[in-house]
């Protein structure tokens, strides 16, 4: 079996790594090529080019890199067409992935599978109908997505979200983390300003102002900032001027970096997070949160007009509740964000409401079931066996 797999950012690389591990447990002679990061490379992929060249989000942010992205798009399509795999499997990154599938389908009958359904329920709903012309099957992370894909004419399997299979820190690990960082019983605020340099640059100032306001009321609180490897230096530079001497968790430092991050997620009393799948990691740890995000003026004007839902936070969407406060675009202002964090720190009713919604979310995403990577692998085999 020959499979060409493409991921465009760290979250997609993680999905691809788990899927490939699942496939190899069923198909030991799997032959795989593609574009991916360390997780997929550990499963045997030699990336055609560095995956982080595709990690760009936002209309204004893409424009300066358009020519290189276009070059990589055609390079990847040519590689797929030359190799003629049994399937092209693209993971998330819909702006790149769907263009790739379209190019490949125009010149071949190669089966095309998109892992992670584009958020047609959130914005640009007509994408589902258009992609059905060149995408054969979709692997969905969210339980409400298959009907959208099937209505448009594609096959679709809900395979569960990978967050439900990730380990959560124990009570002992939480205590050990607090002790090692000399936090002890102080309030712990987790701050997650994103995994892209553009996000760090755009959010760090307002997040820093927010922390200043929170610490004015809770002077003993400690701030912990987990950073992705690719932006760890940028995060360290950004938080250097923040109050409270933030603790930056750099995944490049020490073999226990992943365990320390898990412990920090569960040890936190509250979290301030950029919009994205990190909200599900917080939900898995039962950590109440506030979500904030900003983007360029042009990106906001376009996306806000195309939005089809009243929330972007996955805990709110999957649970059906609206208990996680959001501050998006022009509403991403430090005084309002700080007020929401302070409410969570002081109001047990608000915290309990979020934790109940988080439990519902994890159950609906497949907690206690078969691992999403293996479920996705079986779905791919089912499509190919037809």
GROMACS .gro file of C-alpha atoms in nm:
model
  386
    1UNK     CA    1   0.000   0.000   0.000
    2UNK     CA    2   0.139   0.340  -0.106
    3UNK     CA    3   0.020   0.654   0.071
    4UNK     CA    4   0.123   1.017   0.017
    5UNK     CA    5   0.049   1.220   0.331
    6UNK     CA    6   0.074   1.596   0.375
    7UNK     CA    7   0.050   1.802   0.695
    8UNK     CA    8   0.099   2.177   0.712
    9UNK     CA    9   0.142   2.252   1.081
   10UNK     CA   10   0.229   2.086   1.416
   11UNK     CA   11  -0.128   1.980   1.498
   12UNK     CA   12  -0.157   1.810   1.160
   13UNK     CA   13   0.181   1.645   1.207
   14UNK     CA   14   0.057   1.496   1.533
   15UNK     CA   15  -0.255   1.361   1.361
   16UNK     CA   16  -0.045   1.220   1.080
   17UNK     CA   17   0.197   1.053   1.317
   18UNK     CA   18  -0.083   0.876   1.505
   19UNK     CA   19  -0.258   0.772   1.184
   20UNK     CA   20   0.061   0.631   1.033
   21UNK     CA   21   0.136   0.440   1.354
   22UNK     CA   22  -0.215   0.295   1.335
   23UNK     CA   23  -0.175   0.201   0.970
   24UNK     CA   24   0.160   0.034   1.030
   25UNK     CA   25   0.008  -0.181   1.303
   26UNK     CA   26  -0.235  -0.316   1.041
   27UNK     CA   27  -0.030  -0.287   0.720
   28UNK     CA   28   0.336  -0.353   0.811
   29UNK     CA   29   0.459  -0.304   0.454
   30UNK     CA   30   0.310   0.044   0.420
   31UNK     CA   31   0.508   0.264   0.179
   32UNK     CA   32   0.465   0.630   0.271
   33UNK     CA   33   0.592   0.962   0.136
   34UNK     CA   34   0.490   1.320   0.186
   35UNK     CA   35   0.537   1.641   0.382
   36UNK     CA   36   0.539   1.641   0.760
   37UNK     CA   37   0.715   1.729   1.080
   38UNK     CA   38   0.890   1.523   1.348
   39UNK     CA   39   0.590   1.304   1.437
   40UNK     CA   40   0.539   1.190   1.078
   41UNK     CA   41   0.911   1.165   1.014
   42UNK     CA   42   0.935   0.928   1.310
   43UNK     CA   43   0.692   0.705   1.118
   44UNK     CA   44   0.913   0.695   0.810
   45UNK     CA   45   0.833   1.005   0.603
   46UNK     CA   46   1.120   1.198   0.451
   47UNK     CA   47   0.958   1.538   0.413
   48UNK     CA   48   0.968   1.681   0.060
   49UNK     CA   49   1.044   2.022   0.218
   50UNK     CA   50   1.020   2.173   0.569
   51UNK     CA   51   0.662   2.156   0.690
   52UNK     CA   52   0.681   2.492   0.866
   53UNK     CA   53   0.686   2.666   0.526
   54UNK     CA   54   0.312   2.592   0.516
   55UNK     CA   55   0.235   2.710   0.872
   56UNK     CA   56   0.079   3.041   0.773
   57UNK     CA   57  -0.266   3.161   0.878
   58UNK     CA   58  -0.467   3.467   0.779
   59UNK     CA   59  -0.520   3.638   0.445
   60UNK     CA   60  -0.280   3.927   0.505
   61UNK     CA   61  -0.022   3.689   0.652
   62UNK     CA   62  -0.029   3.461   0.345
   63UNK     CA   63   0.021   3.733   0.085
   64UNK     CA   64   0.397   3.790   0.139
   65UNK     CA   65   0.459   3.415   0.109
   66UNK     CA   66   0.223   3.352  -0.180
   67UNK     CA   67   0.486   3.282  -0.446
   68UNK     CA   68   0.670   3.028  -0.231
   69UNK     CA   69   0.345   2.858  -0.129
   70UNK     CA   70   0.242   2.834  -0.494
   71UNK     CA   71   0.580   2.681  -0.580
   72UNK     CA   72   0.546   2.423  -0.302
   73UNK     CA   73   0.191   2.345  -0.409
   74UNK     CA   74   0.293   2.254  -0.763
   75UNK     CA   75   0.606   2.074  -0.642
   76UNK     CA   76   0.392   1.855  -0.416
   77UNK     CA   77   0.131   1.786  -0.683
   78UNK     CA   78   0.404   1.681  -0.926
   79UNK     CA   79   0.553   1.446  -0.663
   80UNK     CA   80   0.214   1.282  -0.605
   81UNK     CA   81   0.138   1.243  -0.974
   82UNK     CA   82   0.481   1.099  -1.048
   83UNK     CA   83   0.464   0.843  -0.766
   84UNK     CA   84   0.097   0.742  -0.824
   85UNK     CA   85   0.010   0.634  -0.467
   86UNK     CA   86  -0.307   0.448  -0.375
   87UNK     CA   87  -0.426   0.762  -0.199
   88UNK     CA   88  -0.334   1.122  -0.126
   89UNK     CA   89  -0.416   1.202   0.235
   90UNK     CA   90  -0.406   1.570   0.327
   91UNK     CA   91  -0.429   1.677   0.690
   92UNK     CA   92  -0.600   2.001   0.791
   93UNK     CA   93  -0.445   2.320   0.635
   94UNK     CA   94  -0.746   2.336   0.399
   95UNK     CA   95  -0.629   2.632   0.188
   96UNK     CA   96  -0.322   2.435   0.079
   97UNK     CA   97  -0.458   2.082   0.111
   98UNK     CA   98  -0.770   2.132  -0.097
   99UNK     CA   99  -0.580   2.308  -0.373
  100UNK     CA  100  -0.341   2.014  -0.378
  101UNK     CA  101  -0.627   1.763  -0.399
  102UNK     CA  102  -0.781   1.962  -0.684
  103UNK     CA  103  -0.457   1.963  -0.885
  104UNK     CA  104  -0.405   1.590  -0.831
  105UNK     CA  105  -0.763   1.499  -0.916
  106UNK     CA  106  -0.754   1.705  -1.235
  107UNK     CA  107  -0.478   1.483  -1.375
  108UNK     CA  108  -0.545   1.143  -1.214
  109UNK     CA  109  -0.793   0.910  -1.050
  110UNK     CA  110  -0.590   0.891  -0.727
  111UNK     CA  111  -0.815   0.859  -0.422
  112UNK     CA  112  -0.812   1.182  -0.221
  113UNK     CA  113  -0.882   1.186   0.152
  114UNK     CA  114  -0.895   1.499   0.369
  115UNK     CA  115  -0.824   1.443   0.739
  116UNK     CA  116  -0.997   1.717   0.942
  117UNK     CA  117  -1.307   1.855   0.783
  118UNK     CA  118  -1.287   2.222   0.683
  119UNK     CA  119  -1.498   2.427   0.921
  120UNK     CA  120  -1.784   2.475   0.677
  121UNK     CA  121  -2.021   2.490   0.975
  122UNK     CA  122  -1.831   2.802   1.090
  123UNK     CA  123  -1.766   2.997   0.771
  124UNK     CA  124  -1.765   2.962   0.390
  125UNK     CA  125  -2.025   2.680   0.390
  126UNK     CA  126  -2.015   2.654   0.010
  127UNK     CA  127  -1.666   2.499   0.035
  128UNK     CA  128  -1.821   2.158   0.105
  129UNK     CA  129  -1.999   2.147  -0.229
  130UNK     CA  130  -1.692   2.267  -0.417
  131UNK     CA  131  -1.449   2.024  -0.253
  132UNK     CA  132  -1.675   1.729  -0.330
  133UNK     CA  133  -1.555   1.754  -0.692
  134UNK     CA  134  -1.200   1.654  -0.593
  135UNK     CA  135  -1.217   1.504  -0.242
  136UNK     CA  136  -1.346   1.148  -0.217
  137UNK     CA  137  -1.360   1.107   0.160
  138UNK     CA  138  -1.324   1.309   0.480
  139UNK     CA  139  -1.207   1.203   0.824
  140UNK     CA  140  -1.383   1.425   1.079
  141UNK     CA  141  -1.266   1.514   1.429
  142UNK     CA  142  -1.598   1.653   1.547
  143UNK     CA  143  -1.917   1.448   1.582
  144UNK     CA  144  -2.146   1.700   1.413
  145UNK     CA  145  -1.939   1.726   1.092
  146UNK     CA  146  -2.027   1.411   0.886
  147UNK     CA  147  -2.375   1.531   0.780
  148UNK     CA  148  -2.225   1.846   0.624
  149UNK     CA  149  -1.977   1.642   0.422
  150UNK     CA  150  -2.222   1.369   0.323
  151UNK     CA  151  -2.485   1.622   0.213
  152UNK     CA  152  -2.226   1.771  -0.021
  153UNK     CA  153  -2.157   1.429  -0.174
  154UNK     CA  154  -1.848   1.300   0.004
  155UNK     CA  155  -1.803   1.000   0.228
  156UNK     CA  156  -1.719   1.093   0.586
  157UNK     CA  157  -1.620   0.911   0.905
  158UNK     CA  158  -1.610   1.063   1.253
  159UNK     CA  159  -1.283   0.922   1.388
  160UNK     CA  160  -1.263   1.106   1.720
  161UNK     CA  161  -1.036   1.386   1.831
  162UNK     CA  162  -0.677   1.300   1.928
  163UNK     CA  163  -0.702   1.500   2.248
  164UNK     CA  164  -0.908   1.223   2.408
  165UNK     CA  165  -0.619   0.979   2.378
  166UNK     CA  166  -0.351   1.203   2.522
  167UNK     CA  167  -0.232   1.148   2.880
  168UNK     CA  168  -0.341   1.385   3.156
  169UNK     CA  169  -0.117   1.467   3.452
  170UNK     CA  170  -0.183   1.291   3.782
  171UNK     CA  171  -0.231   1.464   4.116
  172UNK     CA  172   0.123   1.366   4.214
  173UNK     CA  173   0.263   1.518   3.894
  174UNK     CA  174   0.070   1.839   3.959
  175UNK     CA  175   0.208   1.866   4.311
  176UNK     CA  176   0.560   1.793   4.188
  177UNK     CA  177   0.533   2.060   3.918
  178UNK     CA  178   0.410   2.324   4.160
  179UNK     CA  179   0.689   2.237   4.401
  180UNK     CA  180   0.962   2.236   4.136
  181UNK     CA  181   0.861   2.580   4.011
  182UNK     CA  182   0.809   2.712   4.367
  183UNK     CA  183   0.445   2.787   4.295
  184UNK     CA  184   0.310   2.580   4.586
  185UNK     CA  185  -0.048   2.697   4.662
  186UNK     CA  186  -0.039   3.026   4.470
  187UNK     CA  187  -0.296   3.083   4.196
  188UNK     CA  188  -0.151   2.958   3.868
  189UNK     CA  189  -0.247   3.127   3.542
  190UNK     CA  190  -0.161   2.945   3.221
  191UNK     CA  191  -0.108   3.173   2.921
  192UNK     CA  192  -0.107   3.030   2.567
  193UNK     CA  193  -0.044   3.300   2.304
  194UNK     CA  194  -0.035   3.065   2.006
  195UNK     CA  195   0.200   2.840   1.811
  196UNK     CA  196   0.280   3.072   1.519
  197UNK     CA  197   0.518   3.366   1.522
  198UNK     CA  198   0.247   3.589   1.378
  199UNK     CA  199   0.018   3.500   1.670
  200UNK     CA  200   0.289   3.570   1.926
  201UNK     CA  201   0.361   3.906   1.769
  202UNK     CA  202  -0.005   4.004   1.756
  203UNK     CA  203  -0.122   3.874   2.096
  204UNK     CA  204   0.173   3.912   2.333
  205UNK     CA  205   0.116   4.281   2.409
  206UNK     CA  206  -0.253   4.249   2.496
  207UNK     CA  207  -0.190   3.927   2.691
  208UNK     CA  208   0.085   4.103   2.884
  209UNK     CA  209  -0.147   4.394   2.965
  210UNK     CA  210  -0.407   4.142   3.077
  211UNK     CA  211  -0.162   3.979   3.316
  212UNK     CA  212  -0.075   4.320   3.460
  213UNK     CA  213  -0.442   4.380   3.542
  214UNK     CA  214  -0.491   4.033   3.691
  215UNK     CA  215  -0.180   4.056   3.909
  216UNK     CA  216  -0.298   4.393   4.039
  217UNK     CA  217  -0.578   4.197   4.212
  218UNK     CA  218  -0.390   3.871   4.271
  219UNK     CA  219  -0.033   3.973   4.339
  220UNK     CA  220   0.070   3.623   4.447
  221UNK     CA  221  -0.045   3.459   4.123
  222UNK     CA  222   0.217   3.291   3.906
  223UNK     CA  223   0.218   3.286   3.527
  224UNK     CA  224   0.324   2.983   3.323
  225UNK     CA  225   0.363   3.005   2.945
  226UNK     CA  226   0.406   2.676   2.755
  227UNK     CA  227   0.575   2.740   2.419
  228UNK     CA  228   0.592   2.537   2.099
  229UNK     CA  229   0.946   2.457   1.986
  230UNK     CA  230   0.925   2.671   1.672
  231UNK     CA  231   0.828   2.985   1.866
  232UNK     CA  232   0.996   2.928   2.203
  233UNK     CA  233   1.253   3.203   2.151
  234UNK     CA  234   0.985   3.443   2.031
  235UNK     CA  235   0.775   3.366   2.339
  236UNK     CA  236   1.067   3.425   2.573
  237UNK     CA  237   1.134   3.760   2.414
  238UNK     CA  238   0.768   3.859   2.422
  239UNK     CA  239   0.708   3.779   2.790
  240UNK     CA  240   1.033   3.931   2.917
  241UNK     CA  241   0.851   4.258   2.985
  242UNK     CA  242   0.544   4.098   3.145
  243UNK     CA  243   0.488   4.133   3.519
  244UNK     CA  244   0.526   3.842   3.761
  245UNK     CA  245   0.836   3.683   3.606
  246UNK     CA  246   0.650   3.433   3.384
  247UNK     CA  247   0.780   3.077   3.369
  248UNK     CA  248   0.828   2.975   3.005
  249UNK     CA  249   0.814   2.602   2.939
  250UNK     CA  250   1.053   2.542   2.650
  251UNK     CA  251   1.002   2.195   2.495
  252UNK     CA  252   1.364   2.195   2.379
  253UNK     CA  253   1.486   2.192   2.738
  254UNK     CA  254   1.503   1.852   2.905
  255UNK     CA  255   1.359   1.508   2.831
  256UNK     CA  256   1.062   1.569   3.062
  257UNK     CA  257   0.932   1.874   2.871
  258UNK     CA  258   0.610   1.705   2.758
  259UNK     CA  259   0.534   1.581   3.111
  260UNK     CA  260   0.595   1.929   3.254
  261UNK     CA  261   0.356   2.079   3.000
  262UNK     CA  262   0.085   1.826   3.091
  263UNK     CA  263   0.138   1.901   3.459
  264UNK     CA  264   0.113   2.275   3.397
  265UNK     CA  265  -0.215   2.233   3.207
  266UNK     CA  266  -0.375   2.043   3.492
  267UNK     CA  267  -0.212   2.247   3.770
  268UNK     CA  268  -0.347   2.577   3.636
  269UNK     CA  269  -0.640   2.742   3.810
  270UNK     CA  270  -0.735   2.931   3.493
  271UNK     CA  271  -0.597   2.976   3.142
  272UNK     CA  272  -0.587   3.250   2.883
  273UNK     CA  273  -0.556   3.092   2.540
  274UNK     CA  274  -0.541   3.195   2.177
  275UNK     CA  275  -0.830   3.053   1.980
  276UNK     CA  276  -0.763   2.704   1.850
  277UNK     CA  277  -0.748   2.337   1.941
  278UNK     CA  278  -0.557   2.419   2.259
  279UNK     CA  279  -0.898   2.480   2.415
  280UNK     CA  280  -0.957   2.103   2.392
  281UNK     CA  281  -0.625   2.029   2.564
  282UNK     CA  282  -0.737   2.255   2.846
  283UNK     CA  283  -1.076   2.085   2.852
  284UNK     CA  284  -0.911   1.742   2.882
  285UNK     CA  285  -0.728   1.871   3.189
  286UNK     CA  286  -1.041   2.033   3.332
  287UNK     CA  287  -0.887   2.381   3.331
  288UNK     CA  288  -1.130   2.675   3.306
  289UNK     CA  289  -1.035   2.918   3.032
  290UNK     CA  290  -1.084   3.246   2.854
  291UNK     CA  291  -1.022   3.255   2.477
  292UNK     CA  292  -0.889   3.561   2.296
  293UNK     CA  293  -0.763   3.616   1.944
  294UNK     CA  294  -0.683   3.898   1.706
  295UNK     CA  295  -0.568   3.917   1.348
  296UNK     CA  296  -0.499   4.175   1.082
  297UNK     CA  297  -0.775   4.425   1.007
  298UNK     CA  298  -0.826   4.279   0.659
  299UNK     CA  299  -0.847   3.920   0.781
  300UNK     CA  300  -1.098   4.016   1.051
  301UNK     CA  301  -1.318   4.215   0.812
  302UNK     CA  302  -1.343   3.920   0.574
  303UNK     CA  303  -1.374   3.636   0.825
  304UNK     CA  304  -1.623   3.810   1.055
  305UNK     CA  305  -1.857   3.868   0.761
  306UNK     CA  306  -1.839   3.504   0.654
  307UNK     CA  307  -1.887   3.355   1.001
  308UNK     CA  308  -2.183   3.118   1.033
  309UNK     CA  309  -2.161   3.047   1.408
  310UNK     CA  310  -2.168   3.261   1.720
  311UNK     CA  311  -1.860   3.103   1.881
  312UNK     CA  312  -1.526   2.965   1.765
  313UNK     CA  313  -1.433   2.780   2.082
  314UNK     CA  314  -1.465   2.404   2.038
  315UNK     CA  315  -1.579   2.341   2.395
  316UNK     CA  316  -1.873   2.573   2.333
  317UNK     CA  317  -1.950   2.415   1.997
  318UNK     CA  318  -1.926   2.049   2.094
  319UNK     CA  319  -2.101   2.082   2.430
  320UNK     CA  320  -2.372   2.310   2.292
  321UNK     CA  321  -2.315   2.556   2.576
  322UNK     CA  322  -2.155   2.899   2.562
  323UNK     CA  323  -1.969   2.893   2.891
  324UNK     CA  324  -1.618   2.980   2.766
  325UNK     CA  325  -1.583   3.359   2.724
  326UNK     CA  326  -1.437   3.477   2.393
  327UNK     CA  327  -1.274   3.805   2.299
  328UNK     CA  328  -1.212   3.810   1.925
  329UNK     CA  329  -1.094   4.076   1.682
  330UNK     CA  330  -1.175   4.427   1.808
  331UNK     CA  331  -1.304   4.274   2.135
  332UNK     CA  332  -0.956   4.140   2.215
  333UNK     CA  333  -0.893   4.406   2.481
  334UNK     CA  334  -0.696   4.360   2.803
  335UNK     CA  335  -0.948   4.512   3.052
  336UNK     CA  336  -1.231   4.285   2.935
  337UNK     CA  337  -1.014   3.973   2.916
  338UNK     CA  338  -0.878   4.041   3.265
  339UNK     CA  339  -1.228   4.081   3.406
  340UNK     CA  340  -1.328   3.742   3.266
  341UNK     CA  341  -1.017   3.575   3.412
  342UNK     CA  342  -1.075   3.734   3.752
  343UNK     CA  343  -1.433   3.606   3.751
  344UNK     CA  344  -1.310   3.252   3.693
  345UNK     CA  345  -1.054   3.289   3.972
  346UNK     CA  346  -1.317   3.401   4.222
  347UNK     CA  347  -1.649   3.245   4.114
  348UNK     CA  348  -1.682   2.869   4.168
  349UNK     CA  349  -2.015   2.863   3.981
  350UNK     CA  350  -1.848   2.989   3.663
  351UNK     CA  351  -1.568   2.734   3.699
  352UNK     CA  352  -1.810   2.448   3.763
  353UNK     CA  353  -2.018   2.540   3.456
  354UNK     CA  354  -1.709   2.520   3.236
  355UNK     CA  355  -1.596   2.190   3.386
  356UNK     CA  356  -1.938   2.034   3.320
  357UNK     CA  357  -1.924   2.147   2.957
  358UNK     CA  358  -1.570   2.008   2.929
  359UNK     CA  359  -1.684   1.664   3.048
  360UNK     CA  360  -1.962   1.661   2.788
  361UNK     CA  361  -1.714   1.769   2.521
  362UNK     CA  362  -1.465   1.492   2.598
  363UNK     CA  363  -1.737   1.226   2.596
  364UNK     CA  364  -1.868   1.344   2.258
  365UNK     CA  365  -1.517   1.350   2.113
  366UNK     CA  366  -1.465   0.981   2.189
  367UNK     CA  367  -1.312   0.959   2.535
  368UNK     CA  368  -1.277   0.598   2.657
  369UNK     CA  369  -1.315   0.463   2.303
  370UNK     CA  370  -1.066   0.331   2.048
  371UNK     CA  371  -0.772   0.565   1.981
  372UNK     CA  372  -0.844   0.825   1.709
  373UNK     CA  373  -0.523   0.740   1.522
  374UNK     CA  374  -0.627   0.376   1.490
  375UNK     CA  375  -0.985   0.471   1.405
  376UNK     CA  376  -0.856   0.701   1.131
  377UNK     CA  377  -0.627   0.427   1.000
  378UNK     CA  378  -0.917   0.179   0.980
  379UNK     CA  379  -1.128   0.444   0.802
  380UNK     CA  380  -0.855   0.496   0.541
  381UNK     CA  381  -0.830   0.121   0.481
  382UNK     CA  382  -1.207   0.102   0.453
  383UNK     CA  383  -1.208   0.368   0.184
  384UNK     CA  384  -0.932   0.199  -0.015
  385UNK     CA  385  -1.092  -0.144   0.008
  386UNK     CA  386  -1.411   0.022  -0.106
   0.00000   0.00000   0.00000
